[in-house]
Structure formats: C-alpha cells, structure tokens
Amino acid sequence: MIYEILKKHKHVMEYDEETDIIKKSDIVHLLRQAWDITPSKNNIMAWQVFVIGPDNQNYKNAVYDICSENEDRSNRKNKNADVDKTIGRKPAYANIKSCQYLLIITQRLGGPLNGYQQRQWDKGIFYDPCTEDGLVSSRENIAVECGIFGANFRALAIERGIDTSFTANFKKDSGHPNYDLSDWKKLPFVNRRVNLIMTIGHGKKYRNRPEEFHDPKPNFGTIVKWV
C-alpha cells in the first residue's frame, strides 16, 4: 500500500494555476502530520520550515532567481557552458513560480531544551545543534532529517491527491561563523543555512518518464551492495 502510494509521485514541471487553492488548514494538517512522524536525533529538531503561501508570489519569484543564479554558477564549471543550453529549456525548478505553497526548510539553533534534555545537559551531555559550532558540525545530520520530513510530507500529500516536488538547486556553502546568505537577502526571514525547498500544488505538466529521456537512475546492483 505504501509502495503503491509513493510510486504515484511525479516531478511537476508546472503547476495548474487555475485550480482551486488548497486550503491553508489542509497544508497545516499535512505539516503537523509530517512533523509528528519525522524522527530527530535527541529530539532537538535543529531545523525549521518556512511556508510561503499563494499571496506571496514575490518570494516565489525571488527563490526561482536564486536557483537560476546557482545553476549558472554551477554550469560555468562545464567546458560546454557556452553552448546554447538555455534556449527553449524550462528548468525542473520552474515549478517554483507556479506552485501554490512553497516550503523552505532551513537549519535553526536547537532549543529551548525540554525537561529531559535539560536534566541530561546538567549531567554533562552535550547537544551539538544547540551551539553555533555544533550546528555547523551537525549539518549533515540535520540535512538528513530535513529530507525525511520532506519525504514524509510528500507521502501524506499523495494520499490527498496533492502534488509536490523537491529542489536543492541553491548555494549550500557551509562556512562558519558567517554562512553566506547574500543570495537570500530578498527573503529576510531566512537566517540559517537552507537545506531543502519543496513546492506544493496540483500538477499541470510533469517531467517525462525516465525512459523517454533515456535518463534512468543507476541500476539496483550499482546502488545496493551486499557485504
């Protein structure tokens, strides 16, 4: 049952902007469910989810520009970057502009500690994400948790006939103590490292099947190794 639900997921190239807006209460319900079932190391949850709704198109446009600029930076590393790569091409993250809701999942400094955590702290247990240095050293763990949250939200959304797509095409510098947030200056609420972007809505156009693109994922034997 779960497998069949998850197999229904398709990457959205463009959302239908003429369909009814998904109720905010439905999105809140899905977010609460995803929060509830997502595990976190020591229950710290050193991440947060910013929700951009239908009335904030300016923020969506700004995020699209951030992704586009990052793609340009990345493509400059390719010797073929000057080929007419952008003509007639709509990037996979273009759905940011047409989505109803946009989630930006970032790090946050852990805390306040709950009763159990505080008692453990007083005994000498150290929770890395509760300090600036520890937050940097925990970035991989935090990113994994963000991915689990996103996957849980996606599955719950599919059950309700709601489409979602992921985007990670943005600068992810990990420098400390001043992570470069200059790309995000048009979104003043983003004050920590961004780990994941998700779009939500009702799909109008989807990415072609991998076989049509001759773009399959690596085969099972390449990824899964028995030792």
PDB file of C-alpha atoms in Angstrom:
ATOM      1  CA  MET A   1       0.000   0.000   0.000  1.00  0.00           C
ATOM      2  CA  ILE A   2       2.721   2.481   0.968  1.00  0.00           C
ATOM      3  CA  TYR A   3       4.815   1.403  -2.022  1.00  0.00           C
ATOM      4  CA  GLU A   4       1.922   1.980  -4.412  1.00  0.00           C
ATOM      5  CA  ILE A   5       1.264   5.420  -2.927  1.00  0.00           C
ATOM      6  CA  LEU A   6       4.881   6.504  -3.269  1.00  0.00           C
ATOM      7  CA  LYS A   7       5.108   5.190  -6.837  1.00  0.00           C
ATOM      8  CA  LYS A   8       2.490   7.760  -7.817  1.00  0.00           C
ATOM      9  CA  HIS A   9       4.899  10.633  -7.258  1.00  0.00           C
ATOM     10  CA  LYS A  10       5.937  12.555 -10.378  1.00  0.00           C
ATOM     11  CA  HIS A  11       8.110  15.625 -10.607  1.00  0.00           C
ATOM     12  CA  VAL A  12       5.998  18.646 -11.503  1.00  0.00           C
ATOM     13  CA  MET A  13       7.352  20.889 -14.239  1.00  0.00           C
ATOM     14  CA  GLU A  14       4.443  23.325 -13.975  1.00  0.00           C
ATOM     15  CA  TYR A  15       1.542  23.610 -11.550  1.00  0.00           C
ATOM     16  CA  ASP A  16      -2.010  24.392 -12.618  1.00  0.00           C
ATOM     17  CA  GLU A  17      -2.631  27.983 -11.542  1.00  0.00           C
ATOM     18  CA  GLU A  18      -6.327  27.826 -12.423  1.00  0.00           C
ATOM     19  CA  THR A  19      -7.326  25.123  -9.935  1.00  0.00           C
ATOM     20  CA  ASP A  20      -8.784  25.938  -6.552  1.00  0.00           C
ATOM     21  CA  ILE A  21      -6.276  26.932  -3.913  1.00  0.00           C
ATOM     22  CA  ILE A  22      -5.573  24.142  -1.438  1.00  0.00           C
ATOM     23  CA  LYS A  23      -6.937  25.207   1.928  1.00  0.00           C
ATOM     24  CA  LYS A  24      -4.394  26.501   4.416  1.00  0.00           C
ATOM     25  CA  SER A  25      -5.933  24.189   7.018  1.00  0.00           C
ATOM     26  CA  ASP A  26      -5.132  21.181   4.811  1.00  0.00           C
ATOM     27  CA  ILE A  27      -1.492  22.262   4.474  1.00  0.00           C
ATOM     28  CA  VAL A  28      -1.251  22.829   8.231  1.00  0.00           C
ATOM     29  CA  HIS A  29      -2.673  19.335   8.789  1.00  0.00           C
ATOM     30  CA  LEU A  30      -0.088  17.753   6.473  1.00  0.00           C
ATOM     31  CA  LEU A  31       2.741  19.739   8.047  1.00  0.00           C
ATOM     32  CA  ARG A  32       1.669  18.677  11.528  1.00  0.00           C
ATOM     33  CA  GLN A  33       1.456  15.025  10.499  1.00  0.00           C
ATOM     34  CA  ALA A  34       4.889  15.159   8.834  1.00  0.00           C
ATOM     35  CA  TRP A  35       6.353  16.867  11.905  1.00  0.00           C
ATOM     36  CA  ASP A  36       4.784  14.229  14.139  1.00  0.00           C
ATOM     37  CA  ILE A  37       6.252  11.202  12.325  1.00  0.00           C
ATOM     38  CA  THR A  38       9.695  12.619  11.497  1.00  0.00           C
ATOM     39  CA  PRO A  39      12.424  11.377  13.855  1.00  0.00           C
ATOM     40  CA  SER A  40      15.160  13.673  15.116  1.00  0.00           C
ATOM     41  CA  LYS A  41      18.431  12.962  16.892  1.00  0.00           C
ATOM     42  CA  ASN A  42      17.859  13.602  20.611  1.00  0.00           C
ATOM     43  CA  ASN A  43      14.520  15.224  19.662  1.00  0.00           C
ATOM     44  CA  ILE A  44      16.335  18.517  19.046  1.00  0.00           C
ATOM     45  CA  MET A  45      14.878  19.186  15.560  1.00  0.00           C
ATOM     46  CA  ALA A  46      17.507  21.773  14.645  1.00  0.00           C
ATOM     47  CA  TRP A  47      15.569  22.805  11.552  1.00  0.00           C
ATOM     48  CA  GLN A  48      12.506  24.829  10.708  1.00  0.00           C
ATOM     49  CA  VAL A  49      10.004  25.090   7.874  1.00  0.00           C
ATOM     50  CA  PHE A  50       9.026  28.434   6.364  1.00  0.00           C
ATOM     51  CA  VAL A  51       5.727  28.294   4.468  1.00  0.00           C
ATOM     52  CA  ILE A  52       5.188  30.730   1.599  1.00  0.00           C
ATOM     53  CA  GLY A  53       1.546  30.833   0.605  1.00  0.00           C
ATOM     54  CA  PRO A  54      -0.419  31.806  -2.501  1.00  0.00           C
ATOM     55  CA  ASP A  55      -0.301  35.532  -1.729  1.00  0.00           C
ATOM     56  CA  ASN A  56       3.492  35.829  -1.706  1.00  0.00           C
ATOM     57  CA  GLN A  57       4.415  35.483  -5.379  1.00  0.00           C
ATOM     58  CA  ASN A  58       7.283  37.940  -4.919  1.00  0.00           C
ATOM     59  CA  TYR A  59       9.037  35.493  -2.591  1.00  0.00           C
ATOM     60  CA  LYS A  60       8.486  32.631  -5.033  1.00  0.00           C
ATOM     61  CA  ASN A  61       9.960  34.679  -7.861  1.00  0.00           C
ATOM     62  CA  ALA A  62      12.956  35.528  -5.672  1.00  0.00           C
ATOM     63  CA  VAL A  63      13.572  31.851  -4.869  1.00  0.00           C
ATOM     64  CA  TYR A  64      13.345  30.987  -8.550  1.00  0.00           C
ATOM     65  CA  ASP A  65      16.014  33.612  -9.271  1.00  0.00           C
ATOM     66  CA  ILE A  66      18.217  32.148  -6.526  1.00  0.00           C
ATOM     67  CA  CYS A  67      18.009  28.712  -8.118  1.00  0.00           C
ATOM     68  CA  SER A  68      18.635  30.094 -11.601  1.00  0.00           C
ATOM     69  CA  GLU A  69      21.704  32.033 -10.482  1.00  0.00           C
ATOM     70  CA  ASN A  70      23.057  28.955  -8.723  1.00  0.00           C
ATOM     71  CA  GLU A  71      22.570  26.866 -11.860  1.00  0.00           C
ATOM     72  CA  ASP A  72      24.538  29.432 -13.855  1.00  0.00           C
ATOM     73  CA  ARG A  73      27.359  29.304 -11.296  1.00  0.00           C
ATOM     74  CA  SER A  74      27.414  25.528 -11.430  1.00  0.00           C
ATOM     75  CA  ASN A  75      27.267  25.302 -15.218  1.00  0.00           C
ATOM     76  CA  ARG A  76      30.313  27.513 -15.573  1.00  0.00           C
ATOM     77  CA  LYS A  77      32.320  24.520 -14.355  1.00  0.00           C
ATOM     78  CA  ASN A  78      31.321  22.681 -17.538  1.00  0.00           C
ATOM     79  CA  LYS A  79      33.558  23.316 -20.575  1.00  0.00           C
ATOM     80  CA  ASN A  80      30.416  23.249 -22.731  1.00  0.00           C
ATOM     81  CA  ALA A  81      28.739  26.011 -20.719  1.00  0.00           C
ATOM     82  CA  ASP A  82      28.720  28.417 -23.660  1.00  0.00           C
ATOM     83  CA  VAL A  83      26.616  26.093 -25.794  1.00  0.00           C
ATOM     84  CA  ASP A  84      23.053  27.398 -26.249  1.00  0.00           C
ATOM     85  CA  LYS A  85      21.933  25.480 -23.201  1.00  0.00           C
ATOM     86  CA  THR A  86      19.117  27.787 -22.176  1.00  0.00           C
ATOM     87  CA  ILE A  87      17.299  28.172 -25.488  1.00  0.00           C
ATOM     88  CA  GLY A  88      13.818  26.649 -25.266  1.00  0.00           C
ATOM     89  CA  ARG A  89      14.666  24.979 -21.984  1.00  0.00           C
ATOM     90  CA  LYS A  90      12.467  25.159 -18.917  1.00  0.00           C
ATOM     91  CA  PRO A  91      14.381  24.104 -15.801  1.00  0.00           C
ATOM     92  CA  ALA A  92      12.956  21.478 -13.466  1.00  0.00           C
ATOM     93  CA  TYR A  93      12.726  24.061 -10.673  1.00  0.00           C
ATOM     94  CA  ALA A  94      10.500  26.365 -12.759  1.00  0.00           C
ATOM     95  CA  ASN A  95       7.569  24.945 -10.786  1.00  0.00           C
ATOM     96  CA  ILE A  96       8.554  27.363  -8.004  1.00  0.00           C
ATOM     97  CA  LYS A  97       6.801  30.163  -9.879  1.00  0.00           C
ATOM     98  CA  SER A  98       3.505  28.346 -10.378  1.00  0.00           C
ATOM     99  CA  CYS A  99       3.190  26.414  -7.093  1.00  0.00           C
ATOM    100  CA  GLN A 100       0.522  27.286  -4.557  1.00  0.00           C
ATOM    101  CA  TYR A 101       2.709  26.773  -1.495  1.00  0.00           C
ATOM    102  CA  LEU A 102       6.485  26.805  -1.161  1.00  0.00           C
ATOM    103  CA  LEU A 103       8.391  25.274   1.759  1.00  0.00           C
ATOM    104  CA  ILE A 104      11.890  26.459   2.630  1.00  0.00           C
ATOM    105  CA  ILE A 105      13.498  24.138   5.182  1.00  0.00           C
ATOM    106  CA  THR A 106      16.486  25.619   6.991  1.00  0.00           C
ATOM    107  CA  GLN A 107      18.671  24.958   9.989  1.00  0.00           C
ATOM    108  CA  ARG A 108      17.832  26.523  13.343  1.00  0.00           C
ATOM    109  CA  LEU A 109      19.748  26.730  16.574  1.00  0.00           C
ATOM    110  CA  GLY A 110      18.475  23.937  18.824  1.00  0.00           C
ATOM    111  CA  GLY A 111      16.438  24.725  21.937  1.00  0.00           C
ATOM    112  CA  PRO A 112      14.851  25.510  24.217  1.00  0.00           C
ATOM    113  CA  LEU A 113      15.619  22.195  25.915  1.00  0.00           C
ATOM    114  CA  ASN A 114      12.748  20.121  27.242  1.00  0.00           C
ATOM    115  CA  GLY A 115      12.813  18.795  30.793  1.00  0.00           C
ATOM    116  CA  TYR A 116      14.620  15.551  29.959  1.00  0.00           C
ATOM    117  CA  GLN A 117      17.156  17.277  27.726  1.00  0.00           C
ATOM    118  CA  GLN A 118      17.900  19.874  30.396  1.00  0.00           C
ATOM    119  CA  ARG A 119      18.490  17.176  33.018  1.00  0.00           C
ATOM    120  CA  GLN A 120      20.843  15.388  30.633  1.00  0.00           C
ATOM    121  CA  TRP A 121      22.639  18.649  29.839  1.00  0.00           C
ATOM    122  CA  ASP A 122      23.096  19.313  33.549  1.00  0.00           C
ATOM    123  CA  LYS A 123      24.686  15.859  33.865  1.00  0.00           C
ATOM    124  CA  GLY A 124      27.211  16.684  31.147  1.00  0.00           C
ATOM    125  CA  ILE A 125      25.531  15.532  27.928  1.00  0.00           C
ATOM    126  CA  PHE A 126      26.315  17.881  25.030  1.00  0.00           C
ATOM    127  CA  TYR A 127      23.787  18.580  22.265  1.00  0.00           C
ATOM    128  CA  ASP A 128      25.781  19.820  19.269  1.00  0.00           C
ATOM    129  CA  PRO A 129      22.978  21.677  17.434  1.00  0.00           C
ATOM    130  CA  CYS A 130      22.406  23.884  20.480  1.00  0.00           C
ATOM    131  CA  THR A 131      25.642  25.803  19.870  1.00  0.00           C
ATOM    132  CA  GLU A 132      26.848  27.688  16.805  1.00  0.00           C
ATOM    133  CA  ASP A 133      29.926  25.488  16.347  1.00  0.00           C
ATOM    134  CA  GLY A 134      27.904  22.343  16.913  1.00  0.00           C
ATOM    135  CA  LEU A 135      25.269  23.463  14.431  1.00  0.00           C
ATOM    136  CA  VAL A 136      27.920  23.594  11.713  1.00  0.00           C
ATOM    137  CA  SER A 137      29.361  20.185  12.584  1.00  0.00           C
ATOM    138  CA  SER A 138      25.824  18.707  12.629  1.00  0.00           C
ATOM    139  CA  ARG A 139      24.825  19.980   9.203  1.00  0.00           C
ATOM    140  CA  GLU A 140      24.814  16.524   7.566  1.00  0.00           C
ATOM    141  CA  ASN A 141      22.592  15.043  10.275  1.00  0.00           C
ATOM    142  CA  ILE A 142      20.250  17.988  10.065  1.00  0.00           C
ATOM    143  CA  ALA A 143      20.066  17.740   6.268  1.00  0.00           C
ATOM    144  CA  VAL A 144      19.106  14.059   6.559  1.00  0.00           C
ATOM    145  CA  GLU A 145      16.277  14.932   8.948  1.00  0.00           C
ATOM    146  CA  CYS A 146      15.036  17.608   6.553  1.00  0.00           C
ATOM    147  CA  GLY A 147      14.978  15.007   3.776  1.00  0.00           C
ATOM    148  CA  ILE A 148      12.991  12.597   5.928  1.00  0.00           C
ATOM    149  CA  PHE A 149      10.495  15.337   6.766  1.00  0.00           C
ATOM    150  CA  GLY A 150      10.156  16.174   3.075  1.00  0.00           C
ATOM    151  CA  ALA A 151       9.624  12.528   2.122  1.00  0.00           C
ATOM    152  CA  ASN A 152       7.004  12.123   4.840  1.00  0.00           C
ATOM    153  CA  PHE A 153       5.188  15.253   3.711  1.00  0.00           C
ATOM    154  CA  ARG A 154       5.288  14.045   0.106  1.00  0.00           C
ATOM    155  CA  ALA A 155       3.722  10.677   1.007  1.00  0.00           C
ATOM    156  CA  LEU A 156       0.973  12.281   3.059  1.00  0.00           C
ATOM    157  CA  ALA A 157       0.256  14.763   0.269  1.00  0.00           C
ATOM    158  CA  ILE A 158      -0.049  11.994  -2.328  1.00  0.00           C
ATOM    159  CA  GLU A 159      -2.758  10.378  -0.197  1.00  0.00           C
ATOM    160  CA  ARG A 160      -4.756  13.609  -0.527  1.00  0.00           C
ATOM    161  CA  GLY A 161      -4.186  13.982  -4.264  1.00  0.00           C
ATOM    162  CA  ILE A 162      -1.728  16.848  -3.804  1.00  0.00           C
ATOM    163  CA  ASP A 163       1.449  17.115  -5.869  1.00  0.00           C
ATOM    164  CA  THR A 164       4.863  18.063  -4.513  1.00  0.00           C
ATOM    165  CA  SER A 165       8.367  18.421  -5.895  1.00  0.00           C
ATOM    166  CA  PHE A 166      11.812  18.879  -4.363  1.00  0.00           C
ATOM    167  CA  THR A 167      14.507  21.399  -5.248  1.00  0.00           C
ATOM    168  CA  ALA A 168      18.077  21.576  -3.938  1.00  0.00           C
ATOM    169  CA  ASN A 169      19.492  23.808  -6.662  1.00  0.00           C
ATOM    170  CA  PHE A 170      20.843  26.599  -4.457  1.00  0.00           C
ATOM    171  CA  LYS A 171      24.166  27.509  -2.905  1.00  0.00           C
ATOM    172  CA  LYS A 172      24.963  25.405   0.146  1.00  0.00           C
ATOM    173  CA  ASP A 173      28.185  26.924   1.476  1.00  0.00           C
ATOM    174  CA  SER A 174      28.958  25.608   4.947  1.00  0.00           C
ATOM    175  CA  GLY A 175      31.436  28.267   6.081  1.00  0.00           C
ATOM    176  CA  HIS A 176      31.436  29.298   9.711  1.00  0.00           C
ATOM    177  CA  PRO A 177      30.664  31.511  11.523  1.00  0.00           C
ATOM    178  CA  ASN A 178      29.088  33.555   8.735  1.00  0.00           C
ATOM    179  CA  TYR A 179      27.234  31.314   6.294  1.00  0.00           C
ATOM    180  CA  ASP A 180      26.774  33.374   3.142  1.00  0.00           C
ATOM    181  CA  LEU A 181      23.102  34.331   2.982  1.00  0.00           C
ATOM    182  CA  SER A 182      23.548  37.064   0.396  1.00  0.00           C
ATOM    183  CA  ASP A 183      21.516  35.091  -2.151  1.00  0.00           C
ATOM    184  CA  TRP A 184      18.569  35.136   0.250  1.00  0.00           C
ATOM    185  CA  LYS A 185      18.510  38.853   1.051  1.00  0.00           C
ATOM    186  CA  LYS A 186      15.055  39.248  -0.539  1.00  0.00           C
ATOM    187  CA  LEU A 187      13.711  36.708   1.961  1.00  0.00           C
ATOM    188  CA  PRO A 188      14.645  38.338   5.292  1.00  0.00           C
ATOM    189  CA  PHE A 189      13.202  35.513   7.401  1.00  0.00           C
ATOM    190  CA  VAL A 190      15.849  33.094   6.048  1.00  0.00           C
ATOM    191  CA  ASN A 191      18.634  33.467   8.586  1.00  0.00           C
ATOM    192  CA  ARG A 192      20.182  29.990   8.559  1.00  0.00           C
ATOM    193  CA  ARG A 193      21.566  27.500   6.073  1.00  0.00           C
ATOM    194  CA  VAL A 194      18.894  26.295   3.621  1.00  0.00           C
ATOM    195  CA  ASN A 195      18.703  22.516   3.237  1.00  0.00           C
ATOM    196  CA  LEU A 196      15.678  21.832   1.038  1.00  0.00           C
ATOM    197  CA  ILE A 197      12.938  23.515  -0.971  1.00  0.00           C
ATOM    198  CA  MET A 198       9.559  21.918  -1.692  1.00  0.00           C
ATOM    199  CA  THR A 199       6.742  23.065  -3.956  1.00  0.00           C
ATOM    200  CA  ILE A 200       3.074  22.148  -3.457  1.00  0.00           C
ATOM    201  CA  GLY A 201       0.018  22.334  -5.691  1.00  0.00           C
ATOM    202  CA  HIS A 202      -1.835  20.471  -8.429  1.00  0.00           C
ATOM    203  CA  GLY A 203       0.375  19.483 -11.329  1.00  0.00           C
ATOM    204  CA  LYS A 204      -0.354  20.639 -14.872  1.00  0.00           C
ATOM    205  CA  LYS A 205       2.783  19.371 -16.605  1.00  0.00           C
ATOM    206  CA  TYR A 206       5.043  16.634 -15.312  1.00  0.00           C
ATOM    207  CA  ARG A 207       8.566  15.529 -16.125  1.00  0.00           C
ATOM    208  CA  ASN A 208       8.647  12.902 -18.851  1.00  0.00           C
ATOM    209  CA  ARG A 209       9.205   9.305 -17.893  1.00  0.00           C
ATOM    210  CA  PRO A 210      12.918   8.465 -17.464  1.00  0.00           C
ATOM    211  CA  GLU A 211      12.808   6.000 -20.359  1.00  0.00           C
ATOM    212  CA  GLU A 212      11.591   8.741 -22.681  1.00  0.00           C
ATOM    213  CA  PHE A 213      14.572  10.871 -21.745  1.00  0.00           C
ATOM    214  CA  HIS A 214      16.912   7.857 -21.737  1.00  0.00           C
ATOM    215  CA  ASP A 215      17.616   9.055 -18.213  1.00  0.00           C
ATOM    216  CA  PRO A 216      17.169   6.098 -15.844  1.00  0.00           C
ATOM    217  CA  LYS A 217      18.567   6.093 -12.329  1.00  0.00           C
ATOM    218  CA  PRO A 218      21.623   3.850 -11.691  1.00  0.00           C
ATOM    219  CA  ASN A 219      20.564   0.223 -11.588  1.00  0.00           C
ATOM    220  CA  PHE A 220      19.769  -1.560  -8.343  1.00  0.00           C
ATOM    221  CA  GLY A 221      23.019  -3.545  -8.271  1.00  0.00           C
ATOM    222  CA  THR A 222      25.089  -0.387  -8.608  1.00  0.00           C
ATOM    223  CA  ILE A 223      23.463   1.173  -5.556  1.00  0.00           C
ATOM    224  CA  VAL A 224      22.787  -1.770  -3.235  1.00  0.00           C
ATOM    225  CA  LYS A 225      25.829  -3.830  -2.240  1.00  0.00           C
ATOM    226  CA  TRP A 226      25.681  -6.950  -0.093  1.00  0.00           C
ATOM    227  CA  VAL A 227      28.764  -7.348   2.106  1.00  0.00           C
TER     228      VAL A 227
END
